[in-house]
Amino acid sequence: MKLARVAIAALGLLLCSGGAYALPVTASFDVHANNDVWNFGNGDGTKVGDPGLATGIDLTAGDYFSVVVDDPADTWLFCGGADASCRVDADGRRANGTFFGTYTDAGFSAHHGTLVGRIGAGGFFAIGTAGFFGTANATGQLHLYHWDHNANNSETIAVTFTAPEPGAVALLGLGLAAISVVRRRRAGRI
C-alpha cells in the first residue's frame, strides 16, 4: 500500500512538474506554394512528381495532432505573375470571397490553393484557415501541400504542428491505473 502511494505521488509530481514529459511537441513550417505543390505538372498534362513539404514528423494511425495556419489572413498565389485573381488564402478563397474552382486528383477535391495534408500514403485532408485538429488517418510521414496542378505558384504560408508528447500520454495512463488499484484496495475489492 505504501509503495502504491509513493508511485502515485511520483507520477503526479512528474506530470504536474511542467517537465519535458508534459509539454507538447511543436514544429513550425513554411509551406511554399510552388515547391510544395501537390501535382507538380509541366503545364502540358504530364506530371513530374508530388514533392510536398516533407515535415520529418512520423505519425501512427490514431495519433492526435493539429496543424494550424499561423495567420489566417496570409495568402499565396496559385497562378503565375502577380494577378490578384490568383491570390488566395489557405482555403483557396480570394479577397472578394470567391473561389477560382475545384481541383480533383488522387480521389480528393479542394479549391485551388487550399492548404492540405497527407500522412504516408493515406488520404488527403484539408487544413485551410481553420486548421486541422484530429487523428492521423494513416501511418507515415506528414506532408503538407499547396493544392494545385502546376508549378507556376508563389509565396508561402506559415503553419504550426502540435501533438502531445508521447511520454505524457503513457505516464498519465500509468498514473490513472495506479490510482485505480489503490482505490480498489481501499474498497476491499482486491
PDB file of C-alpha atoms in Angstrom:
ATOM      1  CA  MET A   1       0.000   0.000   0.000  1.00  0.00           C
ATOM      2  CA  LYS A   2       2.823   2.387   0.910  1.00  0.00           C
ATOM      3  CA  LEU A   3       4.640   1.588  -2.367  1.00  0.00           C
ATOM      4  CA  ALA A   4       1.485   2.375  -4.376  1.00  0.00           C
ATOM      5  CA  ARG A   5       1.159   5.770  -2.651  1.00  0.00           C
ATOM      6  CA  VAL A   6       4.800   6.593  -3.379  1.00  0.00           C
ATOM      7  CA  ALA A   7       4.337   5.593  -7.032  1.00  0.00           C
ATOM      8  CA  ILE A   8       1.199   7.732  -7.360  1.00  0.00           C
ATOM      9  CA  ALA A   9       2.910  10.721  -5.733  1.00  0.00           C
ATOM     10  CA  ALA A  10       5.941  10.364  -8.025  1.00  0.00           C
ATOM     11  CA  LEU A  11       3.779  10.132 -11.143  1.00  0.00           C
ATOM     12  CA  GLY A  12       1.717  13.115 -10.018  1.00  0.00           C
ATOM     13  CA  LEU A  13       4.811  15.238  -9.491  1.00  0.00           C
ATOM     14  CA  LEU A  14       6.225  14.204 -12.851  1.00  0.00           C
ATOM     15  CA  LEU A  15       3.012  15.030 -14.702  1.00  0.00           C
ATOM     16  CA  CYS A  16       2.444  18.321 -12.897  1.00  0.00           C
ATOM     17  CA  SER A  17       6.074  19.467 -12.937  1.00  0.00           C
ATOM     18  CA  GLY A  18       5.869  21.059 -16.355  1.00  0.00           C
ATOM     19  CA  GLY A  19       8.869  18.964 -17.362  1.00  0.00           C
ATOM     20  CA  ALA A  20       9.562  17.617 -20.822  1.00  0.00           C
ATOM     21  CA  TYR A  21       7.028  14.812 -20.436  1.00  0.00           C
ATOM     22  CA  ALA A  22       4.107  17.219 -20.030  1.00  0.00           C
ATOM     23  CA  LEU A  23       4.956  19.541 -22.901  1.00  0.00           C
ATOM     24  CA  PRO A  24       3.502  19.155 -26.389  1.00  0.00           C
ATOM     25  CA  VAL A  25       5.726  18.570 -29.408  1.00  0.00           C
ATOM     26  CA  THR A  26       5.585  21.569 -31.727  1.00  0.00           C
ATOM     27  CA  ALA A  27       7.208  22.435 -35.035  1.00  0.00           C
ATOM     28  CA  SER A  28       6.841  25.369 -37.421  1.00  0.00           C
ATOM     29  CA  PHE A  29       6.957  25.174 -41.219  1.00  0.00           C
ATOM     30  CA  ASP A  30       6.710  27.500 -44.210  1.00  0.00           C
ATOM     31  CA  VAL A  31       4.682  25.776 -46.915  1.00  0.00           C
ATOM     32  CA  HIS A  32       5.805  27.089 -50.316  1.00  0.00           C
ATOM     33  CA  ALA A  33       3.074  27.377 -52.925  1.00  0.00           C
ATOM     34  CA  ASN A  34       5.414  26.382 -55.763  1.00  0.00           C
ATOM     35  CA  ASN A  35       7.889  23.916 -54.240  1.00  0.00           C
ATOM     36  CA  ASP A  36       5.259  22.172 -52.091  1.00  0.00           C
ATOM     37  CA  VAL A  37       2.516  21.879 -54.700  1.00  0.00           C
ATOM     38  CA  TRP A  38       0.685  18.529 -54.909  1.00  0.00           C
ATOM     39  CA  ASN A  39       0.719  17.905 -58.649  1.00  0.00           C
ATOM     40  CA  PHE A  40       3.916  19.467 -59.913  1.00  0.00           C
ATOM     41  CA  GLY A  41       2.902  19.480 -63.568  1.00  0.00           C
ATOM     42  CA  ASN A  42       4.633  20.713 -66.710  1.00  0.00           C
ATOM     43  CA  GLY A  43       1.583  22.633 -67.905  1.00  0.00           C
ATOM     44  CA  ASP A  44       1.015  20.046 -70.640  1.00  0.00           C
ATOM     45  CA  GLY A  45      -0.804  17.467 -68.527  1.00  0.00           C
ATOM     46  CA  THR A  46       2.316  15.498 -67.621  1.00  0.00           C
ATOM     47  CA  LYS A  47       3.279  15.068 -64.019  1.00  0.00           C
ATOM     48  CA  VAL A  48       6.849  15.448 -62.762  1.00  0.00           C
ATOM     49  CA  GLY A  49       6.295  14.491 -59.137  1.00  0.00           C
ATOM     50  CA  ASP A  50       4.445  15.260 -55.949  1.00  0.00           C
ATOM     51  CA  PRO A  51       7.069  16.822 -53.724  1.00  0.00           C
ATOM     52  CA  GLY A  52       5.032  18.471 -50.988  1.00  0.00           C
ATOM     53  CA  LEU A  53       6.716  19.576 -47.792  1.00  0.00           C
ATOM     54  CA  ALA A  54       8.187  16.550 -46.022  1.00  0.00           C
ATOM     55  CA  THR A  55       7.898  17.606 -42.368  1.00  0.00           C
ATOM     56  CA  GLY A  56      10.036  14.805 -40.944  1.00  0.00           C
ATOM     57  CA  ILE A  57       7.195  14.074 -38.498  1.00  0.00           C
ATOM     58  CA  ASP A  58       6.156  10.421 -38.424  1.00  0.00           C
ATOM     59  CA  LEU A  59       2.652   9.643 -37.171  1.00  0.00           C
ATOM     60  CA  THR A  60       0.842   6.406 -36.421  1.00  0.00           C
ATOM     61  CA  ALA A  61      -2.814   5.949 -37.385  1.00  0.00           C
ATOM     62  CA  GLY A  62      -4.885   7.244 -34.469  1.00  0.00           C
ATOM     63  CA  ASP A  63      -2.278   9.722 -33.147  1.00  0.00           C
ATOM     64  CA  TYR A  64      -3.846  13.053 -32.207  1.00  0.00           C
ATOM     65  CA  PHE A  65      -2.284  16.176 -33.728  1.00  0.00           C
ATOM     66  CA  SER A  66      -3.082  19.615 -35.079  1.00  0.00           C
ATOM     67  CA  VAL A  67      -1.801  21.796 -37.910  1.00  0.00           C
ATOM     68  CA  VAL A  68      -2.750  25.465 -37.684  1.00  0.00           C
ATOM     69  CA  VAL A  69      -2.099  28.350 -40.081  1.00  0.00           C
ATOM     70  CA  ASP A  70      -0.163  30.967 -38.090  1.00  0.00           C
ATOM     71  CA  ASP A  71      -2.009  33.895 -39.703  1.00  0.00           C
ATOM     72  CA  PRO A  72      -5.324  33.007 -41.415  1.00  0.00           C
ATOM     73  CA  ALA A  73      -5.074  36.298 -43.363  1.00  0.00           C
ATOM     74  CA  ASP A  74      -1.876  35.119 -45.136  1.00  0.00           C
ATOM     75  CA  THR A  75      -2.203  34.486 -48.854  1.00  0.00           C
ATOM     76  CA  TRP A  76      -0.286  32.858 -51.693  1.00  0.00           C
ATOM     77  CA  LEU A  77      -0.620  32.760 -55.485  1.00  0.00           C
ATOM     78  CA  PHE A  78      -1.843  29.689 -57.356  1.00  0.00           C
ATOM     79  CA  CYS A  79      -1.016  31.021 -60.822  1.00  0.00           C
ATOM     80  CA  GLY A  80       1.852  32.898 -62.454  1.00  0.00           C
ATOM     81  CA  GLY A  81       2.553  36.590 -62.175  1.00  0.00           C
ATOM     82  CA  ALA A  82       1.006  38.947 -59.659  1.00  0.00           C
ATOM     83  CA  ASP A  83      -2.572  38.512 -60.896  1.00  0.00           C
ATOM     84  CA  ALA A  84      -4.771  39.486 -57.933  1.00  0.00           C
ATOM     85  CA  SER A  85      -7.437  36.997 -59.051  1.00  0.00           C
ATOM     86  CA  CYS A  86      -4.932  34.222 -58.255  1.00  0.00           C
ATOM     87  CA  ARG A  87      -4.211  35.409 -54.697  1.00  0.00           C
ATOM     88  CA  VAL A  88      -5.951  33.117 -52.198  1.00  0.00           C
ATOM     89  CA  ASP A  89      -5.831  32.197 -48.521  1.00  0.00           C
ATOM     90  CA  ALA A  90      -5.259  28.663 -47.200  1.00  0.00           C
ATOM     91  CA  ASP A  91      -8.912  27.829 -48.041  1.00  0.00           C
ATOM     92  CA  GLY A  92      -8.376  28.796 -51.695  1.00  0.00           C
ATOM     93  CA  ARG A  93     -10.611  31.859 -51.143  1.00  0.00           C
ATOM     94  CA  ARG A  94      -9.946  35.172 -52.871  1.00  0.00           C
ATOM     95  CA  ALA A  95     -10.230  38.528 -51.062  1.00  0.00           C
ATOM     96  CA  ASN A  96     -13.715  39.024 -52.584  1.00  0.00           C
ATOM     97  CA  GLY A  97     -14.880  35.704 -51.059  1.00  0.00           C
ATOM     98  CA  THR A  98     -14.986  33.722 -54.305  1.00  0.00           C
ATOM     99  CA  PHE A  99     -13.043  30.639 -55.365  1.00  0.00           C
ATOM    100  CA  PHE A 100     -11.256  30.008 -58.664  1.00  0.00           C
ATOM    101  CA  GLY A 101     -12.539  26.466 -58.892  1.00  0.00           C
ATOM    102  CA  THR A 102     -12.066  22.955 -57.600  1.00  0.00           C
ATOM    103  CA  TYR A 103      -9.154  20.693 -58.416  1.00  0.00           C
ATOM    104  CA  THR A 104      -9.633  16.922 -58.058  1.00  0.00           C
ATOM    105  CA  ASP A 105      -6.776  14.423 -58.030  1.00  0.00           C
ATOM    106  CA  ALA A 106      -5.960  11.165 -56.191  1.00  0.00           C
ATOM    107  CA  GLY A 107      -9.573  10.886 -55.025  1.00  0.00           C
ATOM    108  CA  PHE A 108      -9.544  14.256 -53.236  1.00  0.00           C
ATOM    109  CA  SER A 109     -11.164  17.572 -54.198  1.00  0.00           C
ATOM    110  CA  ALA A 110     -10.420  21.040 -52.856  1.00  0.00           C
ATOM    111  CA  HIS A 111     -10.309  24.598 -54.144  1.00  0.00           C
ATOM    112  CA  HIS A 112      -7.132  25.637 -55.982  1.00  0.00           C
ATOM    113  CA  GLY A 113      -4.670  26.979 -53.431  1.00  0.00           C
ATOM    114  CA  THR A 114      -6.065  25.140 -50.400  1.00  0.00           C
ATOM    115  CA  LEU A 115      -3.545  24.000 -47.779  1.00  0.00           C
ATOM    116  CA  VAL A 116      -3.875  20.211 -47.416  1.00  0.00           C
ATOM    117  CA  GLY A 117      -2.041  17.425 -45.635  1.00  0.00           C
ATOM    118  CA  ARG A 118      -1.347  13.746 -46.144  1.00  0.00           C
ATOM    119  CA  ILE A 119       0.190  11.109 -43.885  1.00  0.00           C
ATOM    120  CA  GLY A 120       2.177   8.434 -45.694  1.00  0.00           C
ATOM    121  CA  ALA A 121       0.002   7.000 -48.479  1.00  0.00           C
ATOM    122  CA  GLY A 122      -3.221   7.834 -46.609  1.00  0.00           C
ATOM    123  CA  GLY A 123      -5.985  10.067 -47.839  1.00  0.00           C
ATOM    124  CA  PHE A 124      -5.613  13.818 -48.163  1.00  0.00           C
ATOM    125  CA  PHE A 125      -7.275  16.122 -45.636  1.00  0.00           C
ATOM    126  CA  ALA A 126      -7.988  19.849 -45.774  1.00  0.00           C
ATOM    127  CA  ILE A 127      -6.237  22.124 -43.303  1.00  0.00           C
ATOM    128  CA  GLY A 128      -7.312  25.538 -44.586  1.00  0.00           C
ATOM    129  CA  THR A 129      -7.541  28.672 -42.466  1.00  0.00           C
ATOM    130  CA  ALA A 130      -9.435  26.875 -39.663  1.00  0.00           C
ATOM    131  CA  GLY A 131      -6.627  24.343 -39.208  1.00  0.00           C
ATOM    132  CA  PHE A 132      -6.818  20.601 -38.666  1.00  0.00           C
ATOM    133  CA  PHE A 133      -7.480  19.104 -35.222  1.00  0.00           C
ATOM    134  CA  GLY A 134      -7.897  15.340 -35.171  1.00  0.00           C
ATOM    135  CA  THR A 135      -6.292  11.950 -35.504  1.00  0.00           C
ATOM    136  CA  ALA A 136      -3.937  10.540 -38.107  1.00  0.00           C
ATOM    137  CA  ASN A 137      -5.812   8.592 -40.798  1.00  0.00           C
ATOM    138  CA  ALA A 138      -2.716   6.554 -41.728  1.00  0.00           C
ATOM    139  CA  THR A 139       0.805   5.726 -40.601  1.00  0.00           C
ATOM    140  CA  GLY A 140       3.759   7.550 -42.138  1.00  0.00           C
ATOM    141  CA  GLN A 141       5.373  10.945 -42.530  1.00  0.00           C
ATOM    142  CA  LEU A 142       3.221  14.079 -42.551  1.00  0.00           C
ATOM    143  CA  HIS A 143       3.437  16.043 -45.823  1.00  0.00           C
ATOM    144  CA  LEU A 144       1.895  19.461 -46.406  1.00  0.00           C
ATOM    145  CA  TYR A 145       0.766  20.683 -49.832  1.00  0.00           C
ATOM    146  CA  HIS A 146      -0.415  23.676 -51.787  1.00  0.00           C
ATOM    147  CA  TRP A 147      -3.347  22.066 -53.657  1.00  0.00           C
ATOM    148  CA  ASP A 148      -2.838  22.826 -57.348  1.00  0.00           C
ATOM    149  CA  HIS A 149      -1.810  21.124 -60.588  1.00  0.00           C
ATOM    150  CA  ASN A 150       1.221  23.007 -61.865  1.00  0.00           C
ATOM    151  CA  ALA A 151       4.414  24.799 -60.918  1.00  0.00           C
ATOM    152  CA  ASN A 152       3.612  28.468 -61.505  1.00  0.00           C
ATOM    153  CA  ASN A 153       2.675  29.295 -57.899  1.00  0.00           C
ATOM    154  CA  SER A 154       4.475  31.582 -55.460  1.00  0.00           C
ATOM    155  CA  GLU A 155       4.797  32.753 -51.838  1.00  0.00           C
ATOM    156  CA  THR A 156       4.406  30.859 -48.545  1.00  0.00           C
ATOM    157  CA  ILE A 157       2.004  30.245 -45.680  1.00  0.00           C
ATOM    158  CA  ALA A 158       3.419  29.542 -42.201  1.00  0.00           C
ATOM    159  CA  VAL A 159       1.924  26.732 -40.112  1.00  0.00           C
ATOM    160  CA  THR A 160       2.482  25.174 -36.694  1.00  0.00           C
ATOM    161  CA  PHE A 161       2.218  21.442 -35.965  1.00  0.00           C
ATOM    162  CA  THR A 162       1.383  20.350 -32.394  1.00  0.00           C
ATOM    163  CA  ALA A 163       0.988  16.908 -30.820  1.00  0.00           C
ATOM    164  CA  PRO A 164       1.020  15.676 -27.214  1.00  0.00           C
ATOM    165  CA  GLU A 165       4.361  14.326 -26.037  1.00  0.00           C
ATOM    166  CA  PRO A 166       4.016  10.520 -26.249  1.00  0.00           C
ATOM    167  CA  GLY A 167       5.640  10.126 -22.826  1.00  0.00           C
ATOM    168  CA  ALA A 168       2.994  12.343 -21.229  1.00  0.00           C
ATOM    169  CA  VAL A 169       0.186  10.159 -22.541  1.00  0.00           C
ATOM    170  CA  ALA A 170       1.891   6.978 -21.308  1.00  0.00           C
ATOM    171  CA  LEU A 171       2.644   8.428 -17.867  1.00  0.00           C
ATOM    172  CA  LEU A 172      -0.901   9.696 -17.487  1.00  0.00           C
ATOM    173  CA  GLY A 173      -2.192   6.189 -18.247  1.00  0.00           C
ATOM    174  CA  LEU A 174       0.167   4.652 -15.661  1.00  0.00           C
ATOM    175  CA  GLY A 175      -0.872   7.179 -13.052  1.00  0.00           C
ATOM    176  CA  LEU A 176      -4.567   6.541 -13.626  1.00  0.00           C
ATOM    177  CA  ALA A 177      -4.021   2.772 -13.431  1.00  0.00           C
ATOM    178  CA  ALA A 178      -2.133   3.121 -10.131  1.00  0.00           C
ATOM    179  CA  ILE A 179      -4.898   5.292  -8.668  1.00  0.00           C
ATOM    180  CA  SER A 180      -7.474   2.693  -9.697  1.00  0.00           C
ATOM    181  CA  VAL A 181      -5.539  -0.125  -7.954  1.00  0.00           C
ATOM    182  CA  VAL A 182      -5.233   1.883  -4.726  1.00  0.00           C
ATOM    183  CA  ARG A 183      -8.941   2.765  -4.735  1.00  0.00           C
ATOM    184  CA  ARG A 184      -9.963  -0.870  -5.243  1.00  0.00           C
ATOM    185  CA  ARG A 185      -7.660  -1.995  -2.424  1.00  0.00           C
ATOM    186  CA  ARG A 186      -9.169   0.585  -0.099  1.00  0.00           C
ATOM    187  CA  ALA A 187     -12.646  -0.573  -1.030  1.00  0.00           C
ATOM    188  CA  GLY A 188     -11.591  -4.172  -0.269  1.00  0.00           C
ATOM    189  CA  ARG A 189     -12.086  -5.352  -3.840  1.00  0.00           C
ATOM    190  CA  ILE A 190      -8.572  -6.721  -4.285  1.00  0.00           C
TER     191      ILE A 190
END
